[in-house]
XYZ file of C-alpha atoms in Angstrom:
572
model
C 74.484 16.129 -8.731
C 71.567 17.451 -10.010
C 69.546 19.799 -8.059
C 66.879 18.529 -6.011
C 68.111 14.674 -7.449
C 69.075 11.511 -5.595
C 71.851 10.181 -7.523
C 74.089 7.653 -5.135
C 76.878 5.751 -6.553
C 76.713 2.310 -7.846
C 77.955 1.319 -4.787
C 74.790 2.565 -2.844
C 72.448 1.340 -5.674
C 69.441 -0.861 -4.443
C 68.599 -3.928 -6.217
C 64.969 -4.113 -7.490
C 62.444 -6.756 -5.664
C 60.450 -8.673 -7.975
C 57.141 -7.807 -7.646
C 55.788 -11.592 -7.029
C 58.286 -11.469 -4.099
C 56.154 -8.448 -2.527
C 53.747 -10.659 -0.618
C 55.026 -9.919 2.984
C 51.255 -9.583 4.977
C 49.890 -5.788 5.653
C 51.834 -4.052 8.069
C 55.455 -2.644 8.258
C 56.988 -5.375 6.666
C 54.973 -4.795 3.813
C 55.465 -1.312 3.563
C 58.937 -1.834 3.447
C 59.199 -4.551 0.628
C 56.945 -1.927 -1.517
C 59.145 0.677 -1.045
C 62.288 -1.346 -1.542
C 60.771 -2.554 -4.856
C 59.902 1.207 -6.118
C 63.299 2.780 -4.914
C 65.225 -0.308 -6.690
C 63.244 0.136 -9.883
C 64.191 3.773 -10.154
C 67.807 3.707 -8.951
C 68.282 0.407 -10.729
C 67.377 1.938 -14.076
C 66.162 5.546 -14.574
C 68.823 7.207 -12.510
C 71.566 6.011 -14.594
C 70.423 7.847 -17.202
C 69.836 11.363 -14.970
C 66.809 13.232 -14.670
C 64.793 13.976 -11.381
C 65.037 11.055 -8.772
C 62.208 12.296 -6.666
C 59.563 12.592 -9.609
C 60.924 9.168 -10.731
C 60.576 7.507 -7.541
C 57.099 8.730 -6.915
C 56.261 7.373 -10.299
C 57.041 3.878 -9.195
C 55.281 4.528 -5.814
C 52.104 5.920 -7.104
C 50.707 2.411 -8.034
C 51.156 1.218 -4.686
C 49.517 4.359 -2.893
C 46.510 2.982 -1.867
C 48.564 -0.352 -0.338
C 50.986 1.590 1.181
C 48.472 4.014 3.201
C 46.574 1.008 4.217
C 49.395 -0.925 5.706
C 50.935 2.858 7.160
C 47.366 3.286 8.990
C 47.535 -0.782 10.198
C 51.071 -0.147 11.491
C 50.763 2.696 13.284
C 47.330 1.177 15.031
C 49.548 -1.684 15.856
C 52.157 0.804 17.266
C 49.310 2.363 19.307
C 48.254 -0.679 20.782
C 51.637 -1.767 21.613
C 52.377 1.933 23.081
C 49.407 1.764 25.290
C 49.889 -1.474 26.577
C 53.477 -0.192 28.007
C 53.086 1.496 31.301
C 54.240 4.976 31.828
C 56.166 5.457 35.008
C 55.665 8.831 37.606
C 58.725 9.489 39.831
C 59.040 12.027 42.467
C 62.018 14.844 42.934
C 62.345 17.115 45.785
C 63.340 20.604 45.627
C 66.761 21.581 46.674
C 67.383 22.417 50.280
C 70.378 24.889 49.565
C 71.259 27.059 46.351
C 74.007 24.713 45.837
C 72.605 21.424 46.197
C 71.457 18.957 43.768
C 67.584 17.975 43.385
C 67.123 14.662 45.421
C 65.230 11.841 44.041
C 62.877 9.713 45.916
C 63.823 6.098 47.204
C 61.894 4.766 44.108
C 63.539 7.479 41.716
C 66.850 6.869 42.993
C 66.421 3.203 42.174
C 65.414 3.889 38.743
C 68.265 5.905 38.234
C 70.731 3.444 39.404
C 68.796 1.014 36.978
C 69.495 3.299 33.883
C 73.263 3.975 35.024
C 72.556 7.483 36.315
C 71.176 8.699 32.883
C 67.973 9.798 34.781
C 70.072 12.250 36.642
C 71.896 13.235 33.952
C 69.118 14.106 31.824
C 67.213 15.848 34.563
C 70.266 18.314 35.188
C 70.677 19.020 31.011
C 66.835 19.624 30.875
C 66.592 22.869 32.526
C 65.729 24.680 35.744
C 64.968 22.542 38.784
C 61.052 21.084 38.639
C 58.871 23.561 40.485
C 56.324 21.839 43.003
C 53.631 20.073 40.916
C 55.467 20.566 37.677
C 56.138 17.828 35.525
C 58.868 16.791 32.792
C 58.616 13.694 30.621
C 61.542 11.647 29.370
C 61.801 9.028 26.818
C 63.679 6.000 25.973
C 65.303 5.450 29.123
C 64.334 1.959 29.820
C 62.573 -0.504 27.530
C 60.103 -1.550 30.199
C 59.175 1.931 30.926
C 59.426 4.196 27.595
C 57.886 7.061 29.061
C 59.069 8.292 32.456
C 57.251 11.436 34.229
C 59.320 13.245 36.326
C 57.218 15.433 39.230
C 58.100 18.182 41.633
C 57.304 17.293 45.180
C 58.370 20.400 46.918
C 60.634 20.229 50.077
C 61.558 16.624 51.655
C 60.700 17.984 55.062
C 57.401 19.651 54.328
C 55.274 18.703 57.148
C 51.879 20.266 58.771
C 51.483 23.995 57.987
C 49.455 25.528 60.782
C 48.977 28.656 58.846
C 47.346 26.749 56.295
C 45.821 24.188 58.347
C 47.012 20.942 56.570
C 49.770 18.595 55.849
C 51.855 20.547 53.337
C 53.931 17.357 51.982
C 50.861 15.321 51.525
C 49.182 17.933 49.683
C 52.256 18.481 47.446
C 52.451 14.863 46.869
C 48.649 14.745 45.796
C 49.112 17.578 43.144
C 52.351 16.153 41.673
C 51.070 12.765 41.002
C 47.992 13.932 39.962
C 49.903 16.189 37.463
C 52.277 12.926 36.437
C 49.292 10.792 35.799
C 47.437 13.148 33.475
C 50.736 13.673 31.665
C 50.785 9.654 31.000
C 47.184 10.054 30.123
C 47.900 12.699 27.574
C 50.338 10.314 25.841
C 47.413 7.768 25.704
C 48.855 5.093 27.632
C 46.610 2.857 29.472
C 48.377 2.342 32.840
C 50.787 3.888 35.236
C 52.969 3.230 37.998
C 53.260 5.757 40.480
C 56.161 6.323 42.761
C 54.995 6.259 46.655
C 57.004 9.281 47.523
C 57.152 8.344 51.074
C 53.267 8.125 51.463
C 51.284 5.794 49.029
C 48.101 6.824 50.251
C 48.501 10.568 49.463
C 49.971 9.208 46.064
C 46.976 7.249 45.569
C 44.828 9.720 46.132
C 46.536 12.199 43.857
C 46.384 9.170 41.014
C 42.676 8.282 41.359
C 41.328 11.806 41.828
C 43.436 13.434 39.182
C 42.787 10.986 36.670
C 38.696 11.411 37.164
C 36.694 13.225 34.900
C 32.943 12.843 34.517
C 32.554 11.603 30.517
C 29.538 9.111 31.205
C 27.463 10.738 28.607
C 30.260 11.442 25.908
C 30.891 9.169 22.895
C 34.475 9.993 22.677
C 36.330 9.694 26.366
C 39.970 10.191 27.381
C 42.107 7.318 27.586
C 41.122 5.130 30.873
C 44.357 4.834 32.697
C 44.705 2.236 35.635
C 47.252 3.453 38.585
C 49.072 1.097 40.558
C 52.077 1.393 43.351
C 55.566 1.286 41.571
C 58.051 -1.030 43.410
C 56.696 -3.593 46.253
C 55.939 -0.554 49.055
C 53.040 -0.003 51.368
C 50.586 -1.776 49.344
C 48.138 -1.296 52.539
C 48.449 2.477 52.405
C 47.836 2.404 48.707
C 44.757 0.820 48.687
C 43.182 2.918 51.245
C 44.445 5.743 49.482
C 42.470 4.453 46.192
C 39.399 3.828 48.565
C 39.140 7.206 49.859
C 39.606 8.879 46.403
C 36.820 6.392 44.702
C 34.668 7.315 47.488
C 35.450 11.105 46.683
C 34.784 10.157 43.020
C 31.327 8.348 43.779
C 30.187 11.737 45.158
C 31.788 13.682 42.127
C 29.833 11.631 39.886
C 26.550 11.797 41.657
C 27.035 15.702 41.666
C 27.786 15.984 38.138
C 25.258 13.724 36.403
C 22.706 15.816 34.727
C 19.440 16.265 37.036
C 17.039 14.376 34.366
C 19.242 11.228 34.752
C 19.613 11.923 38.602
C 16.401 11.889 40.122
C 15.354 11.408 43.527
C 14.944 7.527 42.763
C 17.703 7.226 40.625
C 20.167 8.429 43.398
C 18.505 6.379 46.313
C 18.830 3.029 43.853
C 22.736 3.921 43.025
C 23.487 4.092 46.498
C 21.694 1.012 47.392
C 23.743 -0.613 44.867
C 27.252 0.724 45.956
C 26.162 -0.166 49.679
C 24.926 -3.517 49.212
C 28.113 -4.287 47.243
C 30.483 -2.848 50.006
C 29.319 -4.841 52.896
C 26.720 -7.543 53.907
C 26.043 -5.472 57.295
C 24.165 -2.742 55.539
C 20.241 -2.278 55.075
C 18.669 0.400 52.807
C 15.205 1.890 53.090
C 13.710 3.700 50.115
C 10.628 5.595 51.749
C 8.079 6.444 49.253
C 5.796 9.928 49.495
C 3.198 7.790 51.604
C 5.757 7.013 54.317
C 7.075 10.970 54.387
C 3.569 11.651 54.847
C 2.957 9.176 57.606
C 5.720 10.845 59.577
C 4.403 14.007 59.313
C 7.311 15.939 57.494
C 5.296 18.841 56.343
C 8.249 20.846 55.827
C 10.053 18.359 53.296
C 6.598 17.512 51.450
C 6.215 21.388 50.807
C 9.201 21.591 48.837
C 8.634 18.550 46.915
C 5.171 19.066 45.866
C 6.115 21.747 43.195
C 7.719 18.683 41.382
C 6.150 16.075 39.358
C 9.197 13.953 40.187
C 8.310 12.122 43.395
C 10.246 12.443 46.567
C 12.218 9.783 48.288
C 13.440 9.491 51.904
C 16.756 7.689 51.910
C 17.801 5.713 55.001
C 20.774 3.536 55.226
C 22.583 1.733 57.647
C 25.565 0.240 58.217
C 26.086 -2.114 61.454
C 29.919 -2.639 61.826
C 30.088 -2.669 65.372
C 30.281 -5.954 67.334
C 27.225 -4.552 69.459
C 24.082 -4.170 67.357
C 22.414 -2.074 70.245
C 25.457 0.526 70.434
C 24.123 4.107 69.557
C 25.043 4.827 65.990
C 26.677 7.929 64.169
C 23.714 9.570 62.255
C 24.954 11.698 59.116
C 22.393 13.648 57.268
C 22.478 15.119 53.856
C 20.589 17.577 51.663
C 19.276 15.765 48.620
C 17.689 18.578 46.045
C 18.439 16.987 43.017
C 17.514 19.971 40.901
C 16.833 23.484 42.692
C 15.370 26.070 40.301
C 14.673 28.263 43.334
C 10.662 27.464 43.207
C 8.507 30.280 42.895
C 11.383 32.414 44.250
C 13.136 31.278 40.655
C 16.873 31.819 40.395
C 18.698 33.566 37.567
C 18.983 31.441 34.689
C 23.237 32.180 34.396
C 24.773 29.182 36.093
C 21.534 27.385 36.984
C 22.657 24.385 35.653
C 24.871 23.851 38.504
C 22.103 23.172 40.918
C 21.881 19.620 39.455
C 24.841 19.322 42.379
C 22.266 20.515 45.012
C 22.139 17.186 46.460
C 26.038 17.405 47.094
C 25.295 17.049 51.025
C 23.483 13.774 50.445
C 26.203 12.802 47.792
C 28.761 13.391 50.229
C 27.666 11.473 53.398
C 26.417 8.628 51.562
C 29.783 8.137 49.543
C 31.364 8.409 53.192
C 29.131 5.408 54.379
C 29.919 3.668 51.609
C 33.171 4.081 52.105
C 33.149 3.288 55.768
C 31.516 -0.095 54.851
C 34.389 -0.924 52.623
C 36.936 -0.365 55.278
C 34.445 -2.481 57.515
C 34.920 0.121 60.134
C 33.473 -1.097 63.802
C 31.116 1.297 64.375
C 27.279 1.815 63.544
C 26.107 4.542 60.857
C 23.149 5.808 59.569
C 22.566 7.701 56.664
C 19.523 9.797 55.982
C 18.979 11.786 52.795
C 15.621 13.656 52.029
C 15.373 13.683 48.010
C 13.507 15.808 46.029
C 13.466 18.635 43.192
C 12.637 22.346 44.052
C 10.302 23.366 41.069
C 7.777 26.120 40.485
C 4.548 25.110 39.601
C 0.826 25.807 40.665
C 1.426 23.176 43.440
C 4.875 24.692 44.661
C 5.404 26.689 48.171
C 4.500 30.194 47.857
C 5.979 33.071 49.375
C 4.544 33.587 52.655
C 3.377 30.100 53.092
C 3.320 28.638 56.611
C 4.241 24.897 57.044
C 4.693 22.436 59.675
C 7.573 20.369 60.386
C 7.862 16.907 62.181
C 8.318 18.548 65.513
C 5.006 20.573 65.372
C 7.075 24.027 64.659
C 5.590 26.182 62.221
C 7.664 27.751 59.568
C 7.085 30.546 57.345
C 8.497 30.326 53.908
C 9.511 33.847 52.815
C 11.580 32.638 50.267
C 11.052 29.359 48.352
C 14.729 29.257 47.433
C 15.760 28.913 51.126
C 14.376 25.295 50.695
C 17.413 23.089 51.752
C 16.641 24.201 55.475
C 13.123 23.189 54.872
C 13.983 19.476 54.131
C 16.729 19.411 56.514
C 14.790 20.328 59.444
C 12.263 17.377 59.292
C 15.503 15.180 58.534
C 17.306 16.131 61.431
C 14.171 15.666 63.739
C 14.004 12.183 62.605
C 17.678 11.717 63.331
C 16.977 12.382 66.897
C 14.722 9.052 67.047
C 18.058 6.868 66.824
C 19.412 8.151 69.983
C 22.780 8.731 68.180
C 25.923 9.656 69.823
C 26.244 12.429 67.479
C 24.605 14.089 64.246
C 26.060 15.581 61.310
C 24.407 16.956 58.405
C 25.863 18.126 55.125
C 24.444 20.442 52.684
C 25.049 23.241 49.800
C 23.132 25.505 51.929
C 24.117 29.269 51.323
C 25.514 31.244 48.294
C 26.614 33.458 51.671
C 28.947 30.742 52.442
C 30.415 30.720 49.224
C 31.018 34.469 49.532
C 32.485 34.053 53.075
C 34.916 31.326 52.626
C 34.961 30.601 48.748
C 36.519 27.341 47.929
C 38.952 27.168 50.618
C 37.189 25.321 53.343
C 34.024 24.105 54.382
C 32.146 25.905 57.144
C 31.384 24.183 60.105
C 28.846 25.205 62.462
C 28.521 23.198 65.801
C 27.451 23.146 69.489
C 30.409 20.828 70.495
C 33.931 21.821 70.713
C 34.774 18.203 70.898
C 33.160 17.582 67.487
C 34.866 20.539 66.184
C 38.311 19.383 67.092
C 37.659 15.771 65.426
C 36.515 17.390 61.966
C 39.739 19.637 62.427
C 42.033 17.347 62.965
C 40.915 14.886 60.393
C 40.495 17.586 57.573
C 44.303 18.559 58.314
C 45.096 14.940 57.394
C 43.194 14.932 54.105
C 43.976 18.445 52.963
C 39.960 18.917 52.394
C 39.755 21.760 55.348
C 37.296 22.957 57.632
C 36.691 26.217 59.277
C 34.501 26.755 62.448
C 31.817 29.460 61.886
C 29.842 31.108 64.851
C 26.168 29.628 66.183
C 25.489 32.998 68.191
C 21.972 33.453 69.789
C 22.495 36.940 67.772
C 21.700 35.049 64.517
C 18.968 33.135 66.039
C 17.120 36.149 67.201
C 16.817 36.999 63.387
C 14.673 33.594 62.591
C 12.395 33.284 65.519
C 11.294 36.846 65.429
C 8.766 35.709 62.923
C 5.258 37.310 61.854
C 3.280 34.371 61.150
C 5.004 31.282 62.531
C 7.255 30.161 64.881
C 10.199 30.438 62.956
C 11.192 32.149 59.377
C 13.313 30.378 56.812
C 15.270 33.359 56.282
C 16.924 35.997 58.230
C 15.556 39.562 59.335
C 18.728 40.939 57.461
C 20.303 40.268 54.194
C 23.610 39.735 55.989
C 25.363 36.617 57.577
C 23.156 34.451 55.418
C 25.003 31.342 56.074
C 24.870 31.988 60.120
C 21.049 32.283 59.813
C 20.461 29.451 58.017
C 22.391 27.614 60.566
C 20.791 29.229 63.240
C 17.522 28.048 61.484
C 18.661 24.330 61.791
C 19.469 24.532 65.500
C 15.924 25.142 66.081
C 15.402 21.495 64.855
C 18.376 20.170 66.751
C 18.405 19.025 70.763
C 21.176 16.867 70.496
C 24.349 18.296 72.257
C 26.824 16.946 69.661
C 25.774 18.369 66.215
C 27.554 19.941 63.519
C 26.361 21.355 60.217
C 28.796 21.387 57.414
C 27.800 24.038 54.548
C 29.691 23.216 51.390
C 28.331 25.554 48.972
C 31.628 27.139 48.636
C 33.487 23.677 47.998
C 30.554 22.321 45.562
C 32.657 23.163 42.214
C 36.516 23.383 41.212
C 37.750 25.483 38.602
C 41.209 25.388 39.061
C 42.022 25.961 43.004
C 42.716 22.419 43.769
C 45.081 21.304 41.389
C 44.296 17.408 41.896
C 40.692 17.447 40.857
C 39.593 18.632 37.328
C 37.125 21.287 36.729
C 33.719 20.476 37.700
C 32.228 19.090 40.791
C 34.605 18.168 43.962
C 32.440 15.746 46.062
C 34.152 17.980 48.890
C 34.545 17.090 51.802
C 33.954 13.396 51.443
C 37.604 12.570 52.421
C 37.147 14.339 55.476
C 33.822 12.627 56.731
C 35.772 9.408 55.900
C 38.737 10.055 57.821
C 36.670 11.429 60.409
C 34.695 8.240 60.648
C 38.026 6.366 60.746
C 39.465 7.930 63.619
C 36.426 7.713 65.757
C 36.382 3.989 65.135
C 39.961 3.912 66.344
C 39.302 6.126 69.663
C 36.252 3.874 70.152
C 38.009 0.719 69.973
């Protein structure tokens, strides 16, 4: 054989195809026909005389190169469409209990392994070391209905509530593993995925829906949108519950991530109104304008809002799920600073863009109420969100100014960047007018909270051990943890010792900033069941929570939903 040549024997020669016969429509058939024609010409004539087969083949193919390229592109596009229409499959596998054990599939994994005659276990055993918790391994071509199968490590089958970690380890493992598996399917550009319930369909759904979410509303190029559904005929009710919980958190993530020029106070209120009205007919929405805020004598709130050209809004939402319309409601209050520059006490420019999410308190409490409405919970809930920007201008609060809150207390504003507590003070006063069963407020209130707990847990300051226990129990279930912080008189003395007014908006000392902020809010609360959730530390995610992508987290929305669900069940 000449060097580099293709010299088939006579028995391997390919007969040339007449040019007029090559009239197959563009696509794989056309590509095959053109290649067969060109190869036949070379092998049927030129190669009998020797020479470089590759060069001769290229000479005969060259006239068709444009058509071949077009056909190949179309074939590739058709192939991608067919691939996208095929669902991916995510299956769980537990770690070994003992060193000499074999990894155990979930029930769904075992059934699939039987369907493919044991090939799944065989290929897993040959593919490397056992799967670690939250890690994935992808296999192809095992079954025509699922050409791509992603196995995910679930950790120990017996994992339950970890009293040291204060969460259900098994549920967290499922969320993390399923999120990783679904992202792998998304990377394969498949448009749908079937998900193994892994023994807890709700946790699996939460992992899938939370793990696939990424804010790309303003991008032209978006990742493949992947729809997740439960594999098999398992617990559809639990799956749908998980989808609802995760979708609630994703709504809060979207609100928090949206740029401040898009997510103004007015726009925020309109979005919540749309979601709440579509969730249930038992709802009512009031978007209160500036004149209403003035009538309510919310001077503390207005003092922050006046620095911006963007008009303030006081959002008031009602969900009336209780059979008794007169039943006392639960009131949720959320800080709604749609952008926080710090005002005259302006922040450093580094990372100031993250302050688009300073309305995270309003986002989480409103999203939780929307989810409660979708669940049709038999309880009355009111959500209050004072919404405005904190901006520097000739009209803005100045350090040393004194403002008057709705309850008549005067506040010395020594730091205009401690504005969240100013708008919450008036909202908390207003919350008492509904004679509620309890009041919970959420706010990205202090950087000190981030220093204290980081992203590990939401800090909870409360005057009610009963309320603390209910929030704590809910957080164990959701994995979105809370941690109790002190409301000592020690901190109250540091904010009421004020030169010009009844109370100062910052403490006397630099230390314990989260605690003095909570003590400030306590001055505007008389209800015996009140909790303040400082969510500043859990506002963003880098890589700490594996089933959330980098960005705004929407935490602790699922814990609030779980709290409402449990409260409604206890009250039934």
